[in-house]
Amino acid sequence: MSHTPEPWFAEAKTVGEHTYYIVRTRGLRPTTIADCWVLGRSEAEQKANAELIAASPDLLAALTYIVAWDGDAWDGFHARELAKAAIAKAEGH
């Protein structure tokens, strides 16, 4: 199974008086991956949800790299940097 190619990013979208977040791809023809609007949730929570969803491909890549290690081919520094970058993106940094 394959997912929509990354990178994904969280983007604020304002409709009338309401702001919510969507997750989209970049490029000439951006694709919406998810609408992060939930009735009764704060804008901050919607933004956090969108950032976590947008980081999904990065998190998957980091975990795939970590799981695929092969003895001498293990690069702990690279794995750590991938994981730290994915976590930072998921947390909106």
N, CA, C and O atoms as a Tinker XYZ file with bonds, in Angstrom:
   372  protein
     1  N      0.847000   -1.166000    0.000000    73     2
     2  CA     0.000000    0.000000    0.000000    64     1     3
     3  C      0.901000    1.239000    0.000000    63     2     4     5
     4  O      1.905000    1.285000    0.709000    81     3
     5  N      0.535000    2.224000   -0.790000    73     3     6
     6  CA     1.316000    3.456000   -0.799000    64     5     7
     7  C      0.415000    4.643000   -0.475000    63     6     8     9
     8  O     -0.786000    4.630000   -0.743000    81     7
     9  N      1.024000    5.652000    0.101000    73     7    10
    10  CA     0.280000    6.851000    0.484000    64     9    11
    11  C      0.614000    7.978000   -0.481000    63    10    12    13
    12  O      1.505000    7.846000   -1.320000    81    11
    13  N     -0.096000    9.066000   -0.359000    73    11    14
    14  CA     0.177000   10.242000   -1.174000    64    13    15
    15  C      1.606000   10.688000   -0.906000    63    14    16    17
    16  O      2.009000   10.798000    0.252000    81    15
    17  N      2.377000   10.948000   -1.954000    73    15    18
    18  CA     3.779000   11.328000   -1.747000    64    17    19
    19  C      3.927000   12.557000   -0.861000    63    18    20    21
    20  O      3.111000   13.478000   -0.900000    81    19
    21  N      4.990000   12.548000   -0.062000    73    19    22
    22  CA     5.283000   13.686000    0.792000    64    21    23
    23  C      6.127000   14.680000    0.008000    63    22    24    25
    24  O      6.501000   14.358000   -1.119000    81    23
    25  N      6.454000   15.859000    0.516000    73    23    26
    26  CA     6.189000   16.292000    1.886000    64    25    27
    27  C      4.762000   16.789000    2.073000    63    26    28    29
    28  O      4.127000   17.304000    1.153000    81    27
    29  N      4.291000   16.616000    3.290000    73    27    30
    30  CA     2.985000   17.130000    3.686000    64    29    31
    31  C      3.226000   18.298000    4.630000    63    30    32    33
    32  O      4.251000   18.347000    5.310000    81    31
    33  N      2.288000   19.238000    4.675000    73    31    34
    34  CA     2.421000   20.342000    5.613000    64    33    35
    35  C      1.053000   20.789000    6.092000    63    34    36    37
    36  O      0.050000   20.617000    5.398000    81    35
    37  N      1.024000   21.363000    7.283000    73    35    38
    38  CA    -0.212000   21.882000    7.874000    64    37    39
    39  C     -0.390000   23.320000    7.416000    63    38    40    41
    40  O      0.563000   24.098000    7.386000    81    39
    41  N     -1.617000   23.661000    7.061000    73    39    42
    42  CA    -1.914000   24.991000    6.542000    64    41    43
    43  C     -3.206000   25.501000    7.161000    63    42    44    45
    44  O     -4.204000   24.781000    7.211000    81    43
    45  N     -3.188000   26.739000    7.631000    73    43    46
    46  CA    -4.406000   27.353000    8.176000    64    45    47
    47  C     -5.340000   27.701000    7.022000    63    46    48    49
    48  O     -4.898000   28.152000    5.966000    81    47
    49  N     -6.618000   27.489000    7.235000    73    47    50
    50  CA    -7.628000   27.824000    6.232000    64    49    51
    51  C     -8.755000   28.557000    6.951000    63    50    52    53
    52  O     -9.292000   28.053000    7.938000    81    51
    53  N     -9.116000   29.739000    6.465000    73    51    54
    54  CA   -10.179000   30.515000    7.084000    64    53    55
    55  C    -11.396000   30.506000    6.182000    63    54    56    57
    56  O    -11.322000   30.819000    4.994000    81    55
    57  N    -12.509000   30.144000    6.775000    73    55    58
    58  CA   -13.792000   30.153000    6.086000    64    57    59
    59  C    -14.738000   30.978000    6.943000    63    58    60    61
    60  O    -15.108000   30.565000    8.042000    81    59
    61  N    -15.133000   32.150000    6.438000    73    59    62
    62  CA   -15.958000   33.044000    7.241000    64    61    63
    63  C    -15.195000   33.483000    8.475000    63    62    64    65
    64  O    -14.102000   34.038000    8.366000    81    63
    65  N    -15.758000   33.242000    9.638000    73    63    66
    66  CA   -15.130000   33.623000   10.902000    64    65    67
    67  C    -14.305000   32.502000   11.516000    63    66    68    69
    68  O    -13.692000   32.691000   12.567000    81    67
    69  N    -14.280000   31.349000   10.882000    73    67    70
    70  CA   -13.633000   30.178000   11.476000    64    69    71
    71  C    -12.318000   29.846000   10.774000    63    70    72    73
    72  O    -12.228000   29.880000    9.547000    81    71
    73  N    -11.316000   29.528000   11.564000    73    71    74
    74  CA   -10.031000   29.061000   11.042000    64    73    75
    75  C     -9.871000   27.610000   11.457000    63    74    76    77
    76  O    -10.091000   27.251000   12.614000    81    75
    77  N     -9.491000   26.793000   10.510000    73    75    78
    78  CA    -9.175000   25.410000   10.831000    64    77    79
    79  C     -7.951000   25.028000   10.013000    63    78    80    81
    80  O     -7.436000   25.847000    9.252000    81    79
    81  N     -7.486000   23.815000   10.157000    73    79    82
    82  CA    -6.248000   23.401000    9.525000    64    81    83
    83  C     -6.482000   22.239000    8.575000    63    82    84    85
    84  O     -7.312000   21.361000    8.810000    81    83
    85  N     -5.721000   22.272000    7.503000    73    83    86
    86  CA    -5.735000   21.169000    6.559000    64    85    87
    87  C     -4.298000   20.693000    6.388000    63    86    88    89
    88  O     -3.348000   21.418000    6.685000    81    87
    89  N     -4.160000   19.483000    5.913000    73    87    90
    90  CA    -2.855000   18.936000    5.589000    64    89    91
    91  C     -2.830000   18.770000    4.079000    63    90    92    93
    92  O     -3.720000   18.153000    3.495000    81    91
    93  N     -1.793000   19.332000    3.451000    73    91    94
    94  CA    -1.695000   19.322000    1.997000    64    93    95
    95  C     -0.302000   18.907000    1.556000    63    94    96    97
    96  O      0.651000   18.924000    2.336000    81    95
    97  N     -0.208000   18.535000    0.292000    73    95    98
    98  CA     1.089000   18.325000   -0.329000    64    97    99
    99  C      1.543000   19.654000   -0.906000    63    98   100   101
   100  O      0.754000   20.594000   -1.013000    81    99
   101  N      2.790000   19.732000   -1.271000    73    99   102
   102  CA     3.314000   20.937000   -1.928000    64   101   103
   103  C      3.365000   20.706000   -3.436000    63   102   104   105
   104  O      3.195000   19.582000   -3.908000    81   103
   105  N      3.594000   21.751000   -4.162000    73   103   106
   106  CA     3.780000   21.614000   -5.601000    64   105   107
   107  C      2.762000   22.400000   -6.400000    63   106   108   109
   108  O      1.976000   23.172000   -5.849000    81   107
   109  N      2.786000   22.195000   -7.702000    73   107   110
   110  CA     1.896000   22.925000   -8.596000    64   109   111
   111  C      0.429000   22.563000   -8.384000    63   110   112   113
   112  O     -0.450000   23.412000   -8.536000    81   111
   113  N      0.169000   21.328000   -8.041000    73   111   114
   114  CA    -1.193000   20.864000   -7.808000    64   113   115
   115  C     -1.299000   20.281000   -6.407000    63   114   116   117
   116  O     -1.311000   19.061000   -6.249000    81   115
   117  N     -1.376000   21.138000   -5.379000    73   115   118
   118  CA    -1.460000   20.628000   -4.008000    64   117   119
   119  C     -2.692000   19.742000   -3.823000    63   118   120   121
   120  O     -3.761000   20.019000   -4.367000    81   119
   121  N     -2.525000   18.700000   -3.064000    73   119   122
   122  CA    -3.602000   17.768000   -2.756000    64   121   123
   123  C     -3.911000   17.853000   -1.274000    63   122   124   125
   124  O     -3.001000   17.827000   -0.446000    81   123
   125  N     -5.191000   17.954000   -0.933000    73   123   126
   126  CA    -5.577000   17.950000    0.471000    64   125   127
   127  C     -5.572000   16.514000    0.972000    63   126   128   129
   128  O     -6.212000   15.640000    0.387000    81   127
   129  N     -4.852000   16.280000    2.051000    73   127   130
   130  CA    -4.756000   14.959000    2.668000    64   129   131
   131  C     -5.837000   14.806000    3.744000    63   130   132   133
   132  O     -6.484000   13.764000    3.845000    81   131
   133  N     -6.020000   15.869000    4.548000    73   131   134
   134  CA    -6.971000   15.791000    5.658000    64   133   135
   135  C     -7.456000   17.182000    6.038000    63   134   136   137
   136  O     -6.701000   18.152000    5.980000    81   135
   137  N     -8.710000   17.268000    6.422000    73   135   138
   138  CA    -9.265000   18.466000    7.048000    64   137   139
   139  C     -9.224000   18.222000    8.552000    63   138   140   141
   140  O     -9.727000   17.206000    9.032000    81   139
   141  N     -8.638000   19.133000    9.281000    73   139   142
   142  CA    -8.513000   18.961000   10.726000    64   141   143
   143  C     -9.434000   19.933000   11.447000    63   142   144   145
   144  O     -8.991000   20.798000   12.203000    81   143
   145  N    -10.687000   19.775000   11.201000    73   143   146
   146  CA   -11.702000   20.607000   11.831000    64   145   147
   147  C    -12.635000   19.687000   12.594000    63   146   148   149
   148  O    -13.265000   18.799000   12.020000    81   147
   149  N    -12.711000   19.911000   13.878000    73   147   150
   150  CA   -13.588000   19.101000   14.725000    64   149   151
   151  C    -14.429000   20.066000   15.549000    63   150   152   153
   152  O    -13.893000   20.903000   16.275000    81   151
   153  N    -15.712000   19.948000   15.437000    73   151   154
   154  CA   -16.626000   20.824000   16.168000    64   153   155
   155  C    -16.321000   20.773000   17.659000    63   154   156   157
   156  O    -16.212000   19.695000   18.244000    81   155
   157  N    -16.187000   21.941000   18.264000    73   155   158
   158  CA   -15.947000   22.014000   19.701000    64   157   159
   159  C    -14.489000   21.943000   20.110000    63   158   160   161
   160  O    -14.183000   22.020000   21.300000    81   159
   161  N    -13.576000   21.795000   19.150000    73   159   162
   162  CA   -12.149000   21.741000   19.470000    64   161   163
   163  C    -11.527000   23.105000   19.216000    63   162   164   165
   164  O    -11.956000   23.833000   18.320000    81   163
   165  N    -10.529000   23.446000   19.995000    73   163   166
   166  CA    -9.869000   24.737000   19.844000    64   165   167
   167  C     -9.029000   24.766000   18.573000    63   166   168   169
   168  O     -8.664000   23.729000   18.018000    81   167
   169  N     -8.733000   25.983000   18.130000    73   167   170
   170  CA    -7.861000   26.135000   16.966000    64   169   171
   171  C     -6.494000   25.521000   17.247000    63   170   172   173
   172  O     -5.895000   24.910000   16.362000    81   171
   173  N     -5.997000   25.680000   18.474000    73   171   174
   174  CA    -4.692000   25.116000   18.841000    64   173   175
   175  C     -4.698000   23.592000   18.716000    63   174   176   177
   176  O     -3.729000   23.003000   18.237000    81   175
   177  N     -5.781000   22.961000   19.143000    73   175   178
   178  CA    -5.852000   21.500000   19.045000    64   177   179
   179  C     -5.952000   21.058000   17.589000    63   178   180   181
   180  O     -5.348000   20.060000   17.196000    81   179
   181  N     -6.714000   21.801000   16.790000    73   179   182
   182  CA    -6.823000   21.469000   15.369000    64   181   183
   183  C     -5.456000   21.608000   14.679000    63   182   184   185
   184  O     -5.089000   20.785000   13.840000    81   183
   185  N     -4.712000   22.657000   15.042000    73   183   186
   186  CA    -3.379000   22.873000   14.480000    64   185   187
   187  C     -2.454000   21.730000   14.883000    63   186   188   189
   188  O     -1.708000   21.216000   14.050000    81   187
   189  N     -2.494000   21.333000   16.141000    73   187   190
   190  CA    -1.652000   20.227000   16.619000    64   189   191
   191  C     -1.994000   18.926000   15.895000    63   190   192   193
   192  O     -1.096000   18.161000   15.543000    81   191
   193  N     -3.269000   18.672000   15.674000    73   191   194
   194  CA    -3.686000   17.475000   14.932000    64   193   195
   195  C     -3.135000   17.513000   13.510000    63   194   196   197
   196  O     -2.628000   16.510000   13.007000    81   195
   197  N     -3.236000   18.678000   12.862000    73   195   198
   198  CA    -2.750000   18.816000   11.489000    64   197   199
   199  C     -1.237000   18.608000   11.421000    63   198   200   201
   200  O     -0.742000   17.960000   10.499000    81   199
   201  N     -0.502000   19.155000   12.394000    73   199   202
   202  CA     0.949000   18.993000   12.404000    64   201   203
   203  C      1.342000   17.529000   12.593000    63   202   204   205
   204  O      2.298000   17.058000   11.977000    81   203
   205  N      0.619000   16.819000   13.432000    73   203   206
   206  CA     0.899000   15.401000   13.641000    64   205   207
   207  C      0.627000   14.604000   12.365000    63   206   208   209
   208  O      1.420000   13.741000   11.990000    81   207
   209  N     -0.480000   14.888000   11.707000    73   207   210
   210  CA    -0.799000   14.191000   10.453000    64   209   211
   211  C      0.248000   14.520000    9.394000    63   210   212   213
   212  O      0.701000   13.631000    8.673000    81   211
   213  N      0.633000   15.794000    9.296000    73   211   214
   214  CA     1.618000   16.207000    8.289000    64   213   215
   215  C      2.969000   15.524000    8.501000    63   214   216   217
   216  O      3.715000   15.322000    7.543000    81   215
   217  N      3.284000   15.175000    9.727000    73   215   218
   218  CA     4.559000   14.519000   10.034000    64   217   219
   219  C      4.521000   13.017000    9.776000    63   218   220   221
   220  O      5.558000   12.358000    9.859000    81   219
   221  N      3.373000   12.468000    9.472000    73   219   222
   222  CA     3.239000   11.021000    9.303000    64   221   223
   223  C      4.245000   10.408000    8.337000    63   222   224   225
   224  O      4.863000    9.404000    8.690000    81   223
   225  N      4.450000   10.958000    7.127000    73   223   226
   226  CA     5.452000   10.350000    6.240000    64   225   227
   227  C      6.861000   10.382000    6.833000    63   226   228   229
   228  O      7.633000    9.442000    6.645000    81   227
   229  N      7.198000   11.459000    7.549000    73   227   230
   230  CA     8.516000   11.557000    8.167000    64   229   231
   231  C      8.666000   10.535000    9.289000    63   230   232   233
   232  O      9.713000    9.904000    9.427000    81   231
   233  N      7.616000   10.375000   10.086000    73   231   234
   234  CA     7.637000    9.393000   11.165000    64   233   235
   235  C      7.765000    7.986000   10.601000    63   234   236   237
   236  O      8.516000    7.165000   11.128000    81   235
   237  N      7.029000    7.708000    9.524000    73   235   238
   238  CA     7.111000    6.400000    8.879000    64   237   239
   239  C      8.519000    6.145000    8.346000    63   238   240   241
   240  O      9.048000    5.045000    8.509000    81   239
   241  N      9.126000    7.139000    7.717000    73   239   242
   242  CA    10.476000    6.974000    7.174000    64   241   243
   243  C     11.484000    6.714000    8.281000    63   242   244   245
   244  O     12.353000    5.853000    8.140000    81   243
   245  N     11.376000    7.451000    9.381000    73   243   246
   246  CA    12.303000    7.255000   10.495000    64   245   247
   247  C     12.157000    5.867000   11.090000    63   246   248   249
   248  O     13.154000    5.190000   11.339000    81   247
   249  N     10.933000    5.440000   11.318000    73   247   250
   250  CA    10.712000    4.113000   11.891000    64   249   251
   251  C     11.155000    3.006000   10.939000    63   250   252   253
   252  O     11.726000    2.006000   11.373000    81   251
   253  N     10.895000    3.181000    9.646000    73   251   254
   254  CA    11.323000    2.190000    8.656000    64   253   255
   255  C     12.840000    2.055000    8.656000    63   254   256   257
   256  O     13.374000    0.948000    8.582000    81   255
   257  N     13.523000    3.182000    8.740000    73   255   258
   258  CA    14.987000    3.166000    8.777000    64   257   259
   259  C     15.485000    2.435000   10.020000    63   258   260   261
   260  O     16.400000    1.615000    9.939000    81   259
   261  N     14.887000    2.731000   11.156000    73   259   262
   262  CA    15.306000    2.123000   12.416000    64   261   263
   263  C     15.060000    0.615000   12.405000    63   262   264   265
   264  O     15.911000   -0.158000   12.844000    81   263
   265  N     13.908000    0.203000   11.907000    73   263   266
   266  CA    13.551000   -1.212000   11.894000    64   265   267
   267  C     14.415000   -2.001000   10.896000    63   266   268   269
   268  O     14.687000   -3.183000   11.105000    81   267
   269  N     14.841000   -1.345000    9.819000    73   267   270
   270  CA    15.577000   -2.034000    8.766000    64   269   271
   271  C     17.078000   -2.160000    9.036000    63   270   272   273
   272  O     17.811000   -2.656000    8.180000    81   271
   273  N     17.544000   -1.729000   10.186000    73   271   274
   274  CA    18.987000   -1.746000   10.432000    64   273   275
   275  C     19.546000   -3.146000   10.280000    63   274   276   277
   276  O     18.866000   -4.144000   10.521000    81   275
   277  N     20.815000   -3.193000    9.871000    73   275   278
   278  CA    21.448000   -4.463000    9.566000    64   277   279
   279  C     22.860000   -4.476000   10.158000    63   278   280   281
   280  O     23.835000   -4.174000    9.469000    81   279
   281  N     22.953000   -4.821000   11.409000    73   279   282
   282  CA    24.249000   -4.973000   12.060000    64   281   283
   283  C     25.226000   -3.847000   11.771000    63   282   284   285
   284  O     25.094000   -2.743000   12.299000    81   283
   285  N     26.218000   -4.138000   10.919000    73   283   286
   286  CA    27.270000   -3.172000   10.620000    64   285   287
   287  C     26.754000   -1.956000    9.866000    63   286   288   289
   288  O     27.390000   -0.902000    9.887000    81   287
   289  N     25.623000   -2.083000    9.208000    73   287   290
   290  CA    25.086000   -0.966000    8.428000    64   289   291
   291  C     24.336000    0.031000    9.315000    63   290   292   293
   292  O     23.900000    1.077000    8.835000    81   291
   293  N     24.186000   -0.280000   10.585000    73   291   294
   294  CA    23.439000    0.583000   11.498000    64   293   295
   295  C     24.145000    1.922000   11.657000    63   294   296   297
   296  O     25.337000    1.985000   11.959000    81   295
   297  N     23.395000    2.969000   11.450000    73   295   298
   298  CA    23.909000    4.324000   11.618000    64   297   299
   299  C     23.049000    5.009000   12.658000    63   298   300   301
   300  O     22.085000    5.700000   12.328000    81   299
   301  N     23.407000    4.812000   13.925000    73   299   302
   302  CA    22.604000    5.345000   15.018000    64   301   303
   303  C     22.444000    6.845000   14.980000    63   302   304   305
   304  O     21.389000    7.366000   15.343000    81   303
   305  N     23.494000    7.564000   14.539000    73   303   306
   306  CA    23.398000    9.023000   14.469000    64   305   307
   307  C     22.342000    9.432000   13.444000    63   306   308   309
   308  O     21.501000   10.287000   13.723000    81   307
   309  N     22.387000    8.823000   12.261000    73   307   310
   310  CA    21.414000    9.157000   11.216000    64   309   311
   311  C     20.004000    8.806000   11.666000    63   310   312   313
   312  O     19.071000    9.579000   11.444000    81   311
   313  N     19.841000    7.653000   12.292000    73   311   314
   314  CA    18.521000    7.246000   12.791000    64   313   315
   315  C     18.003000    8.242000   13.814000    63   314   316   317
   316  O     16.833000    8.625000   13.784000    81   315
   317  N     18.878000    8.660000   14.720000    73   315   318
   318  CA    18.486000    9.627000   15.744000    64   317   319
   319  C     18.085000   10.956000   15.117000    63   318   320   321
   320  O     17.103000   11.565000   15.541000    81   319
   321  N     18.830000   11.414000   14.112000    73   319   322
   322  CA    18.513000   12.689000   13.453000    64   321   323
   323  C     17.183000   12.596000   12.707000    63   322   324   325
   324  O     16.393000   13.539000   12.748000    81   323
   325  N     16.922000   11.482000   12.028000    73   323   326
   326  CA    15.629000   11.294000   11.366000    64   325   327
   327  C     14.493000   11.335000   12.379000    63   326   328   329
   328  O     13.482000   12.005000   12.168000    81   327
   329  N     14.671000   10.618000   13.471000    73   327   330
   330  CA    13.635000   10.558000   14.502000    64   329   331
   331  C     13.408000   11.927000   15.141000    63   330   332   333
   332  O     12.263000   12.328000   15.347000    81   331
   333  N     14.487000   12.647000   15.457000    73   331   334
   334  CA    14.350000   13.966000   16.074000    64   333   335
   335  C     13.644000   14.944000   15.135000    63   334   336   337
   336  O     12.801000   15.725000   15.577000    81   335
   337  N     13.982000   14.909000   13.849000    73   335   338
   338  CA    13.340000   15.800000   12.879000    64   337   339
   339  C     11.854000   15.479000   12.739000    63   338   340   341
   340  O     11.025000   16.385000   12.660000    81   339
   341  N     11.520000   14.191000   12.710000    73   339   342
   342  CA    10.112000   13.796000   12.593000    64   341   343
   343  C      9.319000   14.207000   13.824000    63   342   344   345
   344  O      8.185000   14.673000   13.706000    81   343
   345  N      9.902000   14.039000   14.997000    73   343   346
   346  CA     9.230000   14.432000   16.237000    64   345   347
   347  C      9.024000   15.943000   16.265000    63   346   348   349
   348  O      7.946000   16.414000   16.629000    81   347
   349  N     10.037000   16.697000   15.888000    73   347   350
   350  CA     9.917000   18.158000   15.869000    64   349   351
   351  C      8.806000   18.600000   14.923000    63   350   352   353
   352  O      8.026000   19.495000   15.247000    81   351
   353  N      8.737000   17.972000   13.759000    73   351   354
   354  CA     7.670000   18.333000   12.809000    64   353   355
   355  C      6.307000   17.987000   13.386000    63   354   356   357
   356  O      5.362000   18.767000   13.266000    81   355
   357  N      6.202000   16.824000   14.010000    73   355   358
   358  CA     4.926000   16.405000   14.606000    64   357   359
   359  C      4.478000   17.352000   15.711000    63   358   360   361
   360  O      3.283000   17.525000   15.948000    81   359
   361  N      5.452000   17.963000   16.385000    73   359   362
   362  CA     5.145000   18.895000   17.467000    64   361   363
   363  C      5.023000   20.339000   16.988000    63   362   364   365
   364  O      4.812000   21.246000   17.792000    81   363
   365  N      5.157000   20.551000   15.678000    73   363   366
   366  CA     4.978000   21.879000   15.111000    64   365   367
   367  C      6.175000   22.798000   15.219000    63   366   368   369
   368  O      6.015000   24.019000   15.206000    81   367
   369  N      7.386000   22.235000   15.326000    73   367   370
   370  CA     8.615000   23.061000   15.428000    64   369   371
   371  C      9.341000   23.102000   14.117000    63   370   372
   372  O     10.387000   23.742000   14.010000    81   371
